[in-house]
Every structure is written in C-alpha cells, then in structure tokens.
Amino acid sequence: VSTSKKEYTEIGDGITALVYKPLEQKCGKSKETVQVVIHGGGFIYGSPMTVAKFSENLCNALGHDVIALKYPLAPEEGFPKPLIYVTKAIKILCKRYNEVHLLGVSAGANLALSTCLLLKDIGEKHVPTSLVLIGGPYSVDTGTWSYNMYGNGPKLTKFMICQYWSLYLQSNQMTSTQLFNKRFQLEGNK
C-alpha cells in the first residue's frame, strides 16, 4: 500500500498548510487538481493534524494533492480573521490549480461556505470547483430545529456551541450569519 508524503508548507502570503503529495498519480490531471480540507474545532482549537489521517487517506484514494489548511483560532484571532485567512488561501490555490475541491468539517464547513459566498460577493473569477460541507454550524440562532433536536449531546451541546460562537464572533458587529442571509444565485438559476 502506498502512502502519501506530507509536510508543512507556506503556500503563499504567510499561509501555512499541511500538504499531502501522493506517491502514485492516479490520472493525468492529478497535478492540476487539489483537494483542500479545512479542519473543525469550534473555531477555537484544532489544526491540520486534526484531519491528518482523513487527508492522507483522501490523497491516496484520489491520487492528487490534498492541502489541509491551518487557520488562526479564536479567541486570539476571532471573526473575521479566520475567514479572511481561508479566503486568501483559496484565492491563491484557485490561481495555482485548475481544479480546487473545497471540503470543510464542522467549523471548517462554516469557513468553507463563508469563503465561497465571499468570493462570489466580491466577483472573484477563480473559485472552487466543488464544495463539500460536513456537519457545520451555519447560524447562531439556537431556536432552530437542529439545535433543539441535537443540542443535548452526546458530544456537543447547545451550550458548548454557543460558547464557541461567542469566542469566535467576540463583540464584532458583523456576524458570519450575515454572509448566509445574503441570497446568491447559482450560474444558470436567475
């Protein structure tokens, strides 16, 4: 079984990531394609090592580069700094690769979706080819059915999620939910 090689690398503009390179290329386009993984951790903890085994398995299965982004964490670096950081990284990678597939896990899913919406809002031409969101928090409104249905654990509680939001958003007047409340149109659906 082949394993990928990994190393922390600066991808540009001071942005650090754990980059996985496959030992075996699976298809001719593999050098032009990258899968970007954004880790979770409630915006306050976690690192590319949180998704290391997942990223390595993905790299080996797909046969192309996988980049697990490192982003600044709250409370030291609250909103909007992690979003700005991830958006810069994706802009760099979208210019470097023909296909950028973006995958976010938990809080990373929030950052992945927010990044795509922000890129669309600013009219960026180079955007991710695809977006996969795994279990992300998309609203601070704790009255939703999902908060009520799943807010009592077993691992995360509504209280914990509120604490994570509070540390991430701090006293910032603009909240990430404003990004989700904007209506956006997919190409061809006007």
Short mmCIF file of N, CA and C in Angstrom, two decimals:
data_model
loop_
_atom_site.label_atom_id
_atom_site.label_comp_id
_atom_site.label_asym_id
_atom_site.label_seq_id
_atom_site.Cartn_x
_atom_site.Cartn_y
_atom_site.Cartn_z
N VAL A 1 0.85 -1.18 0.00
CA VAL A 1 0.00 0.00 0.00
C VAL A 1 0.89 1.24 0.00
N SER A 2 0.65 2.12 -0.93
CA SER A 2 1.44 3.35 -0.97
C SER A 2 0.89 4.36 0.02
N THR A 3 1.78 5.15 0.55
CA THR A 3 1.36 6.22 1.45
C THR A 3 1.84 7.54 0.89
N SER A 4 1.11 8.58 1.16
CA SER A 4 1.49 9.90 0.68
C SER A 4 2.57 10.47 1.59
N LYS A 5 3.30 11.45 1.07
CA LYS A 5 4.24 12.16 1.92
C LYS A 5 3.62 13.50 2.28
N LYS A 6 3.90 13.98 3.50
CA LYS A 6 3.29 15.22 3.95
C LYS A 6 4.34 16.12 4.56
N GLU A 7 4.10 17.42 4.44
CA GLU A 7 4.98 18.39 5.08
C GLU A 7 4.25 19.72 5.21
N TYR A 8 4.57 20.45 6.31
CA TYR A 8 4.03 21.79 6.47
C TYR A 8 4.74 22.70 5.48
N THR A 9 3.95 23.49 4.77
CA THR A 9 4.47 24.35 3.72
C THR A 9 3.76 25.68 3.76
N GLU A 10 4.48 26.74 3.43
CA GLU A 10 3.82 28.03 3.23
C GLU A 10 3.36 28.05 1.78
N ILE A 11 2.07 28.24 1.58
CA ILE A 11 1.54 28.21 0.21
C ILE A 11 1.51 29.61 -0.42
N GLY A 12 1.85 30.62 0.37
CA GLY A 12 1.88 32.00 -0.13
C GLY A 12 1.26 32.94 0.87
N ASP A 13 1.71 34.18 0.88
CA ASP A 13 1.16 35.24 1.71
C ASP A 13 1.14 34.88 3.20
N GLY A 14 2.13 34.10 3.65
CA GLY A 14 2.23 33.71 5.06
C GLY A 14 1.26 32.63 5.49
N ILE A 15 0.59 31.99 4.54
CA ILE A 15 -0.42 30.97 4.85
C ILE A 15 0.24 29.60 4.90
N THR A 16 0.03 28.90 6.02
CA THR A 16 0.66 27.60 6.25
C THR A 16 -0.37 26.49 6.10
N ALA A 17 0.09 25.38 5.53
CA ALA A 17 -0.80 24.23 5.34
C ALA A 17 0.02 22.95 5.43
N LEU A 18 -0.67 21.88 5.72
CA LEU A 18 -0.07 20.55 5.68
C LEU A 18 -0.40 20.00 4.30
N VAL A 19 0.63 19.79 3.48
CA VAL A 19 0.44 19.39 2.09
C VAL A 19 0.77 17.90 1.95
N TYR A 20 -0.17 17.17 1.39
CA TYR A 20 -0.01 15.74 1.13
C TYR A 20 0.19 15.55 -0.37
N LYS A 21 1.23 14.83 -0.72
CA LYS A 21 1.53 14.53 -2.12
C LYS A 21 1.44 13.02 -2.29
N PRO A 22 0.69 12.57 -3.29
CA PRO A 22 0.59 11.12 -3.50
C PRO A 22 1.89 10.56 -4.04
N LEU A 23 2.19 9.35 -3.67
CA LEU A 23 3.36 8.68 -4.23
C LEU A 23 3.05 8.17 -5.63
N GLU A 24 1.77 7.89 -5.87
CA GLU A 24 1.35 7.43 -7.19
C GLU A 24 0.26 8.37 -7.72
N GLN A 25 0.49 8.93 -8.90
CA GLN A 25 -0.52 9.76 -9.55
C GLN A 25 -1.58 8.83 -10.15
N LYS A 26 -2.85 9.13 -9.94
CA LYS A 26 -3.93 8.26 -10.41
C LYS A 26 -4.42 8.61 -11.82
N CYS A 27 -4.28 9.86 -12.23
CA CYS A 27 -4.77 10.24 -13.55
C CYS A 27 -3.93 11.39 -14.07
N GLY A 28 -4.06 11.67 -15.36
CA GLY A 28 -3.26 12.71 -15.99
C GLY A 28 -3.48 14.10 -15.44
N LYS A 29 -4.67 14.39 -14.91
CA LYS A 29 -4.99 15.72 -14.40
C LYS A 29 -4.55 15.93 -12.96
N SER A 30 -3.97 14.93 -12.32
CA SER A 30 -3.74 14.99 -10.88
C SER A 30 -2.86 16.16 -10.45
N LYS A 31 -1.92 16.59 -11.29
CA LYS A 31 -1.07 17.72 -10.91
C LYS A 31 -1.80 19.05 -11.01
N GLU A 32 -2.95 19.04 -11.68
CA GLU A 32 -3.74 20.26 -11.85
C GLU A 32 -4.90 20.34 -10.86
N THR A 33 -5.03 19.32 -10.01
CA THR A 33 -6.18 19.20 -9.12
C THR A 33 -5.70 19.15 -7.67
N VAL A 34 -6.46 19.82 -6.79
CA VAL A 34 -6.15 19.76 -5.37
C VAL A 34 -7.45 19.67 -4.57
N GLN A 35 -7.39 18.92 -3.49
CA GLN A 35 -8.48 18.86 -2.52
C GLN A 35 -8.03 19.65 -1.31
N VAL A 36 -8.77 20.66 -0.91
CA VAL A 36 -8.43 21.47 0.26
C VAL A 36 -9.35 21.07 1.40
N VAL A 37 -8.77 20.77 2.55
CA VAL A 37 -9.53 20.35 3.73
C VAL A 37 -9.36 21.41 4.81
N ILE A 38 -10.49 21.87 5.35
CA ILE A 38 -10.47 22.85 6.44
C ILE A 38 -11.00 22.15 7.69
N HIS A 39 -10.16 22.06 8.70
CA HIS A 39 -10.48 21.32 9.92
C HIS A 39 -11.54 22.02 10.76
N GLY A 40 -12.16 21.25 11.63
CA GLY A 40 -13.11 21.78 12.59
C GLY A 40 -12.44 22.06 13.92
N GLY A 41 -13.26 22.29 14.93
CA GLY A 41 -12.76 22.54 16.27
C GLY A 41 -13.43 23.74 16.92
N GLY A 42 -14.66 24.03 16.50
CA GLY A 42 -15.41 25.10 17.14
C GLY A 42 -14.79 26.47 17.01
N PHE A 43 -13.95 26.67 16.01
CA PHE A 43 -13.22 27.93 15.75
C PHE A 43 -12.15 28.20 16.81
N ILE A 44 -12.04 27.35 17.84
CA ILE A 44 -11.12 27.66 18.94
C ILE A 44 -9.98 26.66 19.10
N TYR A 45 -10.08 25.50 18.50
CA TYR A 45 -8.99 24.53 18.59
C TYR A 45 -8.96 23.71 17.31
N GLY A 46 -7.97 22.85 17.21
CA GLY A 46 -7.80 22.02 16.03
C GLY A 46 -6.67 22.54 15.17
N SER A 47 -6.27 21.72 14.22
CA SER A 47 -5.19 22.05 13.32
C SER A 47 -5.28 21.09 12.14
N PRO A 48 -4.42 21.24 11.16
CA PRO A 48 -4.41 20.25 10.08
C PRO A 48 -4.17 18.82 10.58
N MET A 49 -3.54 18.69 11.73
CA MET A 49 -3.33 17.35 12.30
C MET A 49 -4.65 16.72 12.75
N THR A 50 -5.67 17.54 13.02
CA THR A 50 -6.99 17.03 13.40
C THR A 50 -7.57 16.18 12.27
N VAL A 51 -7.26 16.52 11.03
CA VAL A 51 -7.78 15.81 9.86
C VAL A 51 -6.66 15.09 9.11
N ALA A 52 -5.56 14.78 9.80
CA ALA A 52 -4.38 14.21 9.15
C ALA A 52 -4.66 12.85 8.50
N LYS A 53 -5.22 11.93 9.25
CA LYS A 53 -5.47 10.58 8.69
C LYS A 53 -6.48 10.66 7.55
N PHE A 54 -7.53 11.44 7.75
CA PHE A 54 -8.54 11.65 6.71
C PHE A 54 -7.89 12.21 5.45
N SER A 55 -7.04 13.24 5.61
CA SER A 55 -6.38 13.89 4.47
C SER A 55 -5.44 12.93 3.75
N GLU A 56 -4.71 12.14 4.53
CA GLU A 56 -3.80 11.16 3.93
C GLU A 56 -4.57 10.11 3.13
N ASN A 57 -5.65 9.60 3.71
CA ASN A 57 -6.47 8.61 3.01
C ASN A 57 -7.07 9.20 1.74
N LEU A 58 -7.52 10.45 1.82
CA LEU A 58 -8.08 11.13 0.65
C LEU A 58 -7.02 11.28 -0.44
N CYS A 59 -5.83 11.67 -0.07
CA CYS A 59 -4.73 11.83 -1.01
C CYS A 59 -4.43 10.51 -1.72
N ASN A 60 -4.34 9.44 -0.95
CA ASN A 60 -4.05 8.13 -1.54
C ASN A 60 -5.17 7.65 -2.44
N ALA A 61 -6.42 7.89 -2.04
CA ALA A 61 -7.57 7.44 -2.84
C ALA A 61 -7.71 8.25 -4.12
N LEU A 62 -7.51 9.56 -4.04
CA LEU A 62 -7.72 10.42 -5.21
C LEU A 62 -6.50 10.48 -6.13
N GLY A 63 -5.31 10.32 -5.57
CA GLY A 63 -4.11 10.37 -6.37
C GLY A 63 -3.67 11.76 -6.75
N HIS A 64 -4.16 12.77 -6.02
CA HIS A 64 -3.66 14.13 -6.23
C HIS A 64 -3.44 14.82 -4.89
N ASP A 65 -2.85 16.02 -4.95
CA ASP A 65 -2.52 16.75 -3.73
C ASP A 65 -3.74 16.99 -2.86
N VAL A 66 -3.52 16.93 -1.57
CA VAL A 66 -4.51 17.33 -0.58
C VAL A 66 -3.82 18.33 0.33
N ILE A 67 -4.47 19.46 0.54
CA ILE A 67 -3.92 20.51 1.38
C ILE A 67 -4.85 20.75 2.56
N ALA A 68 -4.34 20.50 3.76
CA ALA A 68 -5.11 20.75 4.98
C ALA A 68 -4.66 22.11 5.52
N LEU A 69 -5.55 23.09 5.44
CA LEU A 69 -5.21 24.46 5.83
C LEU A 69 -5.11 24.63 7.33
N LYS A 70 -4.16 25.44 7.73
CA LYS A 70 -4.07 25.91 9.11
C LYS A 70 -4.65 27.32 9.10
N TYR A 71 -5.51 27.63 10.07
CA TYR A 71 -6.07 28.98 10.13
C TYR A 71 -6.01 29.49 11.56
N PRO A 72 -6.02 30.82 11.74
CA PRO A 72 -5.94 31.39 13.09
C PRO A 72 -7.18 31.03 13.91
N LEU A 73 -6.98 30.81 15.19
CA LEU A 73 -8.05 30.35 16.08
C LEU A 73 -8.48 31.44 17.06
N ALA A 74 -9.76 31.40 17.42
CA ALA A 74 -10.30 32.27 18.46
C ALA A 74 -9.89 31.68 19.81
N PRO A 75 -9.89 32.42 20.86
CA PRO A 75 -10.29 33.83 20.95
C PRO A 75 -9.19 34.81 20.53
N GLU A 76 -7.95 34.32 20.34
CA GLU A 76 -6.88 35.23 19.96
C GLU A 76 -7.15 35.89 18.61
N GLU A 77 -7.68 35.14 17.69
CA GLU A 77 -7.97 35.65 16.34
C GLU A 77 -9.42 35.31 15.99
N GLY A 78 -10.34 36.15 16.41
CA GLY A 78 -11.75 35.91 16.13
C GLY A 78 -12.17 36.42 14.77
N PHE A 79 -13.47 36.28 14.50
CA PHE A 79 -14.06 36.74 13.24
C PHE A 79 -13.73 38.21 13.00
N PRO A 80 -13.35 38.62 11.82
CA PRO A 80 -13.34 37.88 10.55
C PRO A 80 -11.99 37.32 10.16
N LYS A 81 -10.98 37.35 11.04
CA LYS A 81 -9.62 36.95 10.65
C LYS A 81 -9.51 35.53 10.09
N PRO A 82 -10.12 34.50 10.72
CA PRO A 82 -10.03 33.17 10.11
C PRO A 82 -10.65 33.12 8.70
N LEU A 83 -11.76 33.81 8.52
CA LEU A 83 -12.41 33.85 7.21
C LEU A 83 -11.52 34.54 6.18
N ILE A 84 -10.92 35.64 6.54
CA ILE A 84 -10.02 36.35 5.62
C ILE A 84 -8.82 35.46 5.27
N TYR A 85 -8.28 34.78 6.24
CA TYR A 85 -7.13 33.89 6.05
C TYR A 85 -7.48 32.76 5.08
N VAL A 86 -8.60 32.09 5.32
CA VAL A 86 -9.02 30.97 4.46
C VAL A 86 -9.33 31.49 3.06
N THR A 87 -9.98 32.64 2.95
CA THR A 87 -10.30 33.20 1.64
C THR A 87 -9.03 33.51 0.85
N LYS A 88 -8.04 34.09 1.51
CA LYS A 88 -6.75 34.35 0.84
C LYS A 88 -6.13 33.05 0.33
N ALA A 89 -6.16 32.03 1.18
CA ALA A 89 -5.58 30.73 0.79
C ALA A 89 -6.28 30.16 -0.43
N ILE A 90 -7.60 30.21 -0.45
CA ILE A 90 -8.36 29.65 -1.56
C ILE A 90 -8.11 30.45 -2.84
N LYS A 91 -8.01 31.77 -2.72
CA LYS A 91 -7.70 32.59 -3.89
C LYS A 91 -6.35 32.19 -4.49
N ILE A 92 -5.35 31.99 -3.63
CA ILE A 92 -4.02 31.57 -4.09
C ILE A 92 -4.10 30.22 -4.80
N LEU A 93 -4.78 29.27 -4.17
CA LEU A 93 -4.84 27.91 -4.72
C LEU A 93 -5.67 27.85 -6.00
N CYS A 94 -6.72 28.65 -6.11
CA CYS A 94 -7.54 28.67 -7.32
C CYS A 94 -6.76 29.23 -8.51
N LYS A 95 -5.75 30.03 -8.26
CA LYS A 95 -4.90 30.53 -9.34
C LYS A 95 -3.80 29.54 -9.69
N ARG A 96 -3.45 28.69 -8.75
CA ARG A 96 -2.36 27.72 -8.93
C ARG A 96 -2.83 26.42 -9.56
N TYR A 97 -4.04 25.99 -9.26
CA TYR A 97 -4.58 24.72 -9.75
C TYR A 97 -5.78 24.97 -10.66
N ASN A 98 -5.98 24.06 -11.62
CA ASN A 98 -7.16 24.16 -12.50
C ASN A 98 -8.43 23.78 -11.77
N GLU A 99 -8.32 22.81 -10.86
CA GLU A 99 -9.48 22.37 -10.09
C GLU A 99 -9.15 22.41 -8.60
N VAL A 100 -9.96 23.15 -7.86
CA VAL A 100 -9.82 23.21 -6.40
C VAL A 100 -11.12 22.70 -5.80
N HIS A 101 -11.03 21.59 -5.11
CA HIS A 101 -12.20 20.99 -4.45
C HIS A 101 -12.07 21.31 -2.96
N LEU A 102 -13.06 22.00 -2.42
CA LEU A 102 -13.01 22.50 -1.05
C LEU A 102 -13.91 21.66 -0.16
N LEU A 103 -13.37 21.20 0.97
CA LEU A 103 -14.10 20.38 1.91
C LEU A 103 -13.89 20.95 3.31
N GLY A 104 -14.98 21.20 4.02
CA GLY A 104 -14.90 21.71 5.38
C GLY A 104 -15.59 20.79 6.35
N VAL A 105 -14.98 20.64 7.52
CA VAL A 105 -15.54 19.79 8.57
C VAL A 105 -15.91 20.68 9.76
N SER A 106 -17.17 20.61 10.19
CA SER A 106 -17.67 21.34 11.35
C SER A 106 -17.42 22.84 11.20
N ALA A 107 -16.67 23.46 12.11
CA ALA A 107 -16.40 24.89 11.96
C ALA A 107 -15.69 25.18 10.64
N GLY A 108 -14.90 24.22 10.16
CA GLY A 108 -14.27 24.35 8.85
C GLY A 108 -15.28 24.39 7.72
N ALA A 109 -16.43 23.72 7.91
CA ALA A 109 -17.50 23.79 6.91
C ALA A 109 -18.09 25.20 6.86
N ASN A 110 -18.23 25.82 8.02
CA ASN A 110 -18.70 27.21 8.07
C ASN A 110 -17.73 28.10 7.31
N LEU A 111 -16.43 27.94 7.56
CA LEU A 111 -15.43 28.75 6.88
C LEU A 111 -15.39 28.48 5.38
N ALA A 112 -15.58 27.21 4.98
CA ALA A 112 -15.58 26.87 3.56
C ALA A 112 -16.76 27.53 2.84
N LEU A 113 -17.95 27.41 3.41
CA LEU A 113 -19.13 28.03 2.80
C LEU A 113 -19.02 29.55 2.80
N SER A 114 -18.59 30.12 3.92
CA SER A 114 -18.43 31.57 4.00
C SER A 114 -17.43 32.07 2.97
N THR A 115 -16.35 31.31 2.77
CA THR A 115 -15.34 31.68 1.78
C THR A 115 -15.93 31.70 0.37
N CYS A 116 -16.68 30.66 0.02
CA CYS A 116 -17.29 30.61 -1.31
C CYS A 116 -18.28 31.75 -1.51
N LEU A 117 -19.09 32.05 -0.50
CA LEU A 117 -20.04 33.16 -0.61
C LEU A 117 -19.31 34.49 -0.73
N LEU A 118 -18.24 34.66 0.03
CA LEU A 118 -17.47 35.89 -0.03
C LEU A 118 -16.80 36.06 -1.40
N LEU A 119 -16.23 34.99 -1.94
CA LEU A 119 -15.62 35.05 -3.26
C LEU A 119 -16.64 35.43 -4.32
N LYS A 120 -17.84 34.89 -4.20
CA LYS A 120 -18.90 35.23 -5.15
C LYS A 120 -19.29 36.70 -4.99
N ASP A 121 -19.44 37.13 -3.74
CA ASP A 121 -19.86 38.52 -3.47
C ASP A 121 -18.87 39.54 -4.00
N ILE A 122 -17.57 39.22 -3.97
CA ILE A 122 -16.58 40.18 -4.45
C ILE A 122 -16.30 40.02 -5.93
N GLY A 123 -16.99 39.07 -6.57
CA GLY A 123 -16.87 38.90 -8.02
C GLY A 123 -15.60 38.19 -8.45
N GLU A 124 -15.04 37.38 -7.58
CA GLU A 124 -13.81 36.65 -7.90
C GLU A 124 -14.06 35.67 -9.04
N LYS A 125 -13.18 35.67 -10.03
CA LYS A 125 -13.32 34.76 -11.17
C LYS A 125 -12.85 33.35 -10.85
N HIS A 126 -11.82 33.25 -10.05
CA HIS A 126 -11.25 31.94 -9.71
C HIS A 126 -11.87 31.46 -8.39
N VAL A 127 -12.76 30.48 -8.50
CA VAL A 127 -13.47 29.96 -7.32
C VAL A 127 -13.34 28.43 -7.29
N PRO A 128 -13.61 27.82 -6.13
CA PRO A 128 -13.53 26.36 -6.05
C PRO A 128 -14.46 25.67 -7.04
N THR A 129 -14.00 24.52 -7.52
CA THR A 129 -14.75 23.70 -8.46
C THR A 129 -15.92 23.02 -7.76
N SER A 130 -15.69 22.59 -6.52
CA SER A 130 -16.75 21.92 -5.76
C SER A 130 -16.61 22.26 -4.28
N LEU A 131 -17.68 22.01 -3.56
CA LEU A 131 -17.75 22.31 -2.13
C LEU A 131 -18.45 21.17 -1.42
N VAL A 132 -17.79 20.63 -0.38
CA VAL A 132 -18.38 19.59 0.46
C VAL A 132 -18.37 20.10 1.89
N LEU A 133 -19.54 20.07 2.53
CA LEU A 133 -19.68 20.55 3.90
C LEU A 133 -20.09 19.39 4.80
N ILE A 134 -19.31 19.17 5.84
CA ILE A 134 -19.59 18.07 6.76
C ILE A 134 -19.90 18.64 8.14
N GLY A 135 -21.17 18.62 8.51
CA GLY A 135 -21.61 18.95 9.86
C GLY A 135 -21.27 20.33 10.38
N GLY A 136 -21.45 21.34 9.60
CA GLY A 136 -21.07 22.67 10.04
C GLY A 136 -22.14 23.45 10.77
N PRO A 137 -21.73 24.42 11.59
CA PRO A 137 -22.68 25.36 12.20
C PRO A 137 -22.87 26.55 11.26
N TYR A 138 -24.10 26.83 10.89
CA TYR A 138 -24.34 27.88 9.90
C TYR A 138 -25.19 29.02 10.44
N SER A 139 -25.59 28.95 11.68
CA SER A 139 -26.41 30.01 12.25
C SER A 139 -26.19 30.09 13.75
N VAL A 140 -26.21 31.32 14.27
CA VAL A 140 -26.12 31.49 15.72
C VAL A 140 -27.49 31.41 16.38
N ASP A 141 -28.52 31.25 15.58
CA ASP A 141 -29.89 31.15 16.09
C ASP A 141 -30.08 29.77 16.72
N THR A 142 -30.16 29.72 18.05
CA THR A 142 -30.29 28.45 18.76
C THR A 142 -31.74 27.95 18.85
N GLY A 143 -32.64 28.63 18.17
CA GLY A 143 -34.03 28.20 18.18
C GLY A 143 -34.39 27.32 17.00
N THR A 144 -33.42 26.92 16.19
CA THR A 144 -33.72 26.11 15.02
C THR A 144 -34.00 24.67 15.42
N TRP A 145 -34.63 23.93 14.51
CA TRP A 145 -34.97 22.53 14.81
C TRP A 145 -33.72 21.71 15.07
N SER A 146 -32.60 21.99 14.35
CA SER A 146 -31.40 21.17 14.55
C SER A 146 -30.77 21.42 15.92
N TYR A 147 -30.77 22.67 16.37
CA TYR A 147 -30.26 22.95 17.71
C TYR A 147 -31.14 22.24 18.75
N ASN A 148 -32.46 22.31 18.56
CA ASN A 148 -33.37 21.68 19.51
C ASN A 148 -33.29 20.16 19.48
N MET A 149 -33.10 19.60 18.28
CA MET A 149 -33.06 18.14 18.13
C MET A 149 -31.74 17.56 18.63
N TYR A 150 -30.62 18.24 18.34
CA TYR A 150 -29.31 17.66 18.62
C TYR A 150 -28.51 18.44 19.67
N GLY A 151 -29.11 19.45 20.27
CA GLY A 151 -28.38 20.33 21.19
C GLY A 151 -28.09 19.77 22.56
N ASN A 152 -28.45 18.52 22.79
CA ASN A 152 -28.17 17.91 24.10
C ASN A 152 -27.12 16.81 24.04
N GLY A 153 -26.24 16.89 23.07
CA GLY A 153 -25.13 15.94 23.01
C GLY A 153 -25.37 14.81 22.05
N PRO A 154 -24.61 13.75 22.13
CA PRO A 154 -23.79 13.35 23.25
C PRO A 154 -22.43 14.06 23.32
N LYS A 155 -21.90 14.55 22.19
CA LYS A 155 -20.59 15.18 22.24
C LYS A 155 -20.68 16.70 22.36
N LEU A 156 -21.52 17.29 21.56
CA LEU A 156 -21.69 18.75 21.59
C LEU A 156 -23.05 19.09 22.17
N THR A 157 -23.08 20.14 22.95
CA THR A 157 -24.35 20.63 23.48
C THR A 157 -24.60 22.03 22.95
N LYS A 158 -25.82 22.47 23.04
CA LYS A 158 -26.17 23.83 22.63
C LYS A 158 -25.33 24.85 23.39
N PHE A 159 -25.11 24.60 24.66
CA PHE A 159 -24.29 25.50 25.48
C PHE A 159 -22.87 25.60 24.93
N MET A 160 -22.27 24.46 24.61
CA MET A 160 -20.91 24.45 24.07
C MET A 160 -20.84 25.21 22.74
N ILE A 161 -21.81 24.96 21.87
CA ILE A 161 -21.81 25.62 20.57
C ILE A 161 -21.96 27.13 20.74
N CYS A 162 -22.80 27.55 21.67
CA CYS A 162 -22.96 28.99 21.95
C CYS A 162 -21.64 29.59 22.45
N GLN A 163 -20.92 28.84 23.27
CA GLN A 163 -19.61 29.30 23.74
C GLN A 163 -18.63 29.46 22.58
N TYR A 164 -18.62 28.48 21.67
CA TYR A 164 -17.73 28.56 20.51
C TYR A 164 -18.07 29.79 19.66
N TRP A 165 -19.37 29.99 19.38
CA TRP A 165 -19.78 31.17 18.60
C TRP A 165 -19.34 32.45 19.30
N SER A 166 -19.54 32.51 20.60
CA SER A 166 -19.20 33.71 21.36
C SER A 166 -17.70 34.02 21.27
N LEU A 167 -16.88 33.00 21.41
CA LEU A 167 -15.43 33.20 21.33
C LEU A 167 -15.00 33.58 19.92
N TYR A 168 -15.65 33.01 18.92
CA TYR A 168 -15.31 33.29 17.53
C TYR A 168 -15.76 34.69 17.11
N LEU A 169 -17.03 35.00 17.38
CA LEU A 169 -17.58 36.28 16.93
C LEU A 169 -17.16 37.44 17.82
N GLN A 170 -16.85 37.17 19.08
CA GLN A 170 -16.45 38.17 20.06
C GLN A 170 -17.48 39.30 20.06
N SER A 171 -17.06 40.53 20.07
CA SER A 171 -18.04 41.63 20.10
C SER A 171 -18.19 42.27 18.73
N ASN A 172 -17.75 41.56 17.69
CA ASN A 172 -17.81 42.09 16.34
C ASN A 172 -19.26 42.36 15.94
N GLN A 173 -19.50 43.51 15.37
CA GLN A 173 -20.86 43.88 14.97
C GLN A 173 -21.35 43.05 13.80
N MET A 174 -20.46 42.70 12.90
CA MET A 174 -20.84 41.88 11.75
C MET A 174 -20.68 40.42 12.14
N THR A 175 -21.68 39.61 11.88
CA THR A 175 -21.60 38.20 12.21
C THR A 175 -21.57 37.37 10.94
N SER A 176 -21.07 36.15 11.07
CA SER A 176 -20.98 35.30 9.89
C SER A 176 -22.35 34.94 9.34
N THR A 177 -23.40 35.02 10.14
CA THR A 177 -24.73 34.71 9.62
C THR A 177 -25.16 35.72 8.56
N GLN A 178 -24.61 36.92 8.59
CA GLN A 178 -24.93 37.89 7.53
C GLN A 178 -24.50 37.36 6.17
N LEU A 179 -23.40 36.61 6.14
CA LEU A 179 -22.96 36.03 4.88
C LEU A 179 -23.97 35.01 4.37
N PHE A 180 -24.59 34.26 5.27
CA PHE A 180 -25.54 33.23 4.85
C PHE A 180 -26.90 33.81 4.53
N ASN A 181 -27.24 34.96 5.10
CA ASN A 181 -28.54 35.56 4.85
C ASN A 181 -28.61 36.24 3.49
N LYS A 182 -27.44 36.48 2.88
CA LYS A 182 -27.43 37.06 1.55
C LYS A 182 -27.91 36.00 0.56
N ARG A 183 -28.75 36.42 -0.34
CA ARG A 183 -29.18 35.49 -1.37
C ARG A 183 -28.13 35.47 -2.47
N PHE A 184 -27.82 34.28 -2.94
CA PHE A 184 -26.89 34.18 -4.05
C PHE A 184 -27.47 33.24 -5.08
N GLN A 185 -27.10 33.47 -6.32
CA GLN A 185 -27.64 32.69 -7.42
C GLN A 185 -26.56 31.80 -8.01
N LEU A 186 -26.92 30.56 -8.24
CA LEU A 186 -26.01 29.67 -8.93
C LEU A 186 -26.10 29.98 -10.42
N GLU A 187 -25.00 29.79 -11.11
CA GLU A 187 -24.97 30.09 -12.54
C GLU A 187 -26.10 29.34 -13.25
N GLY A 188 -26.86 30.07 -14.03
CA GLY A 188 -27.97 29.48 -14.77
C GLY A 188 -29.30 29.52 -14.03
N ASN A 189 -29.31 29.81 -12.74
CA ASN A 189 -30.54 29.89 -11.96
C ASN A 189 -30.81 31.32 -11.57
N LYS A 190 -31.31 32.09 -12.48
CA LYS A 190 -31.52 33.51 -12.20
C LYS A 190 -32.92 33.70 -11.80
#
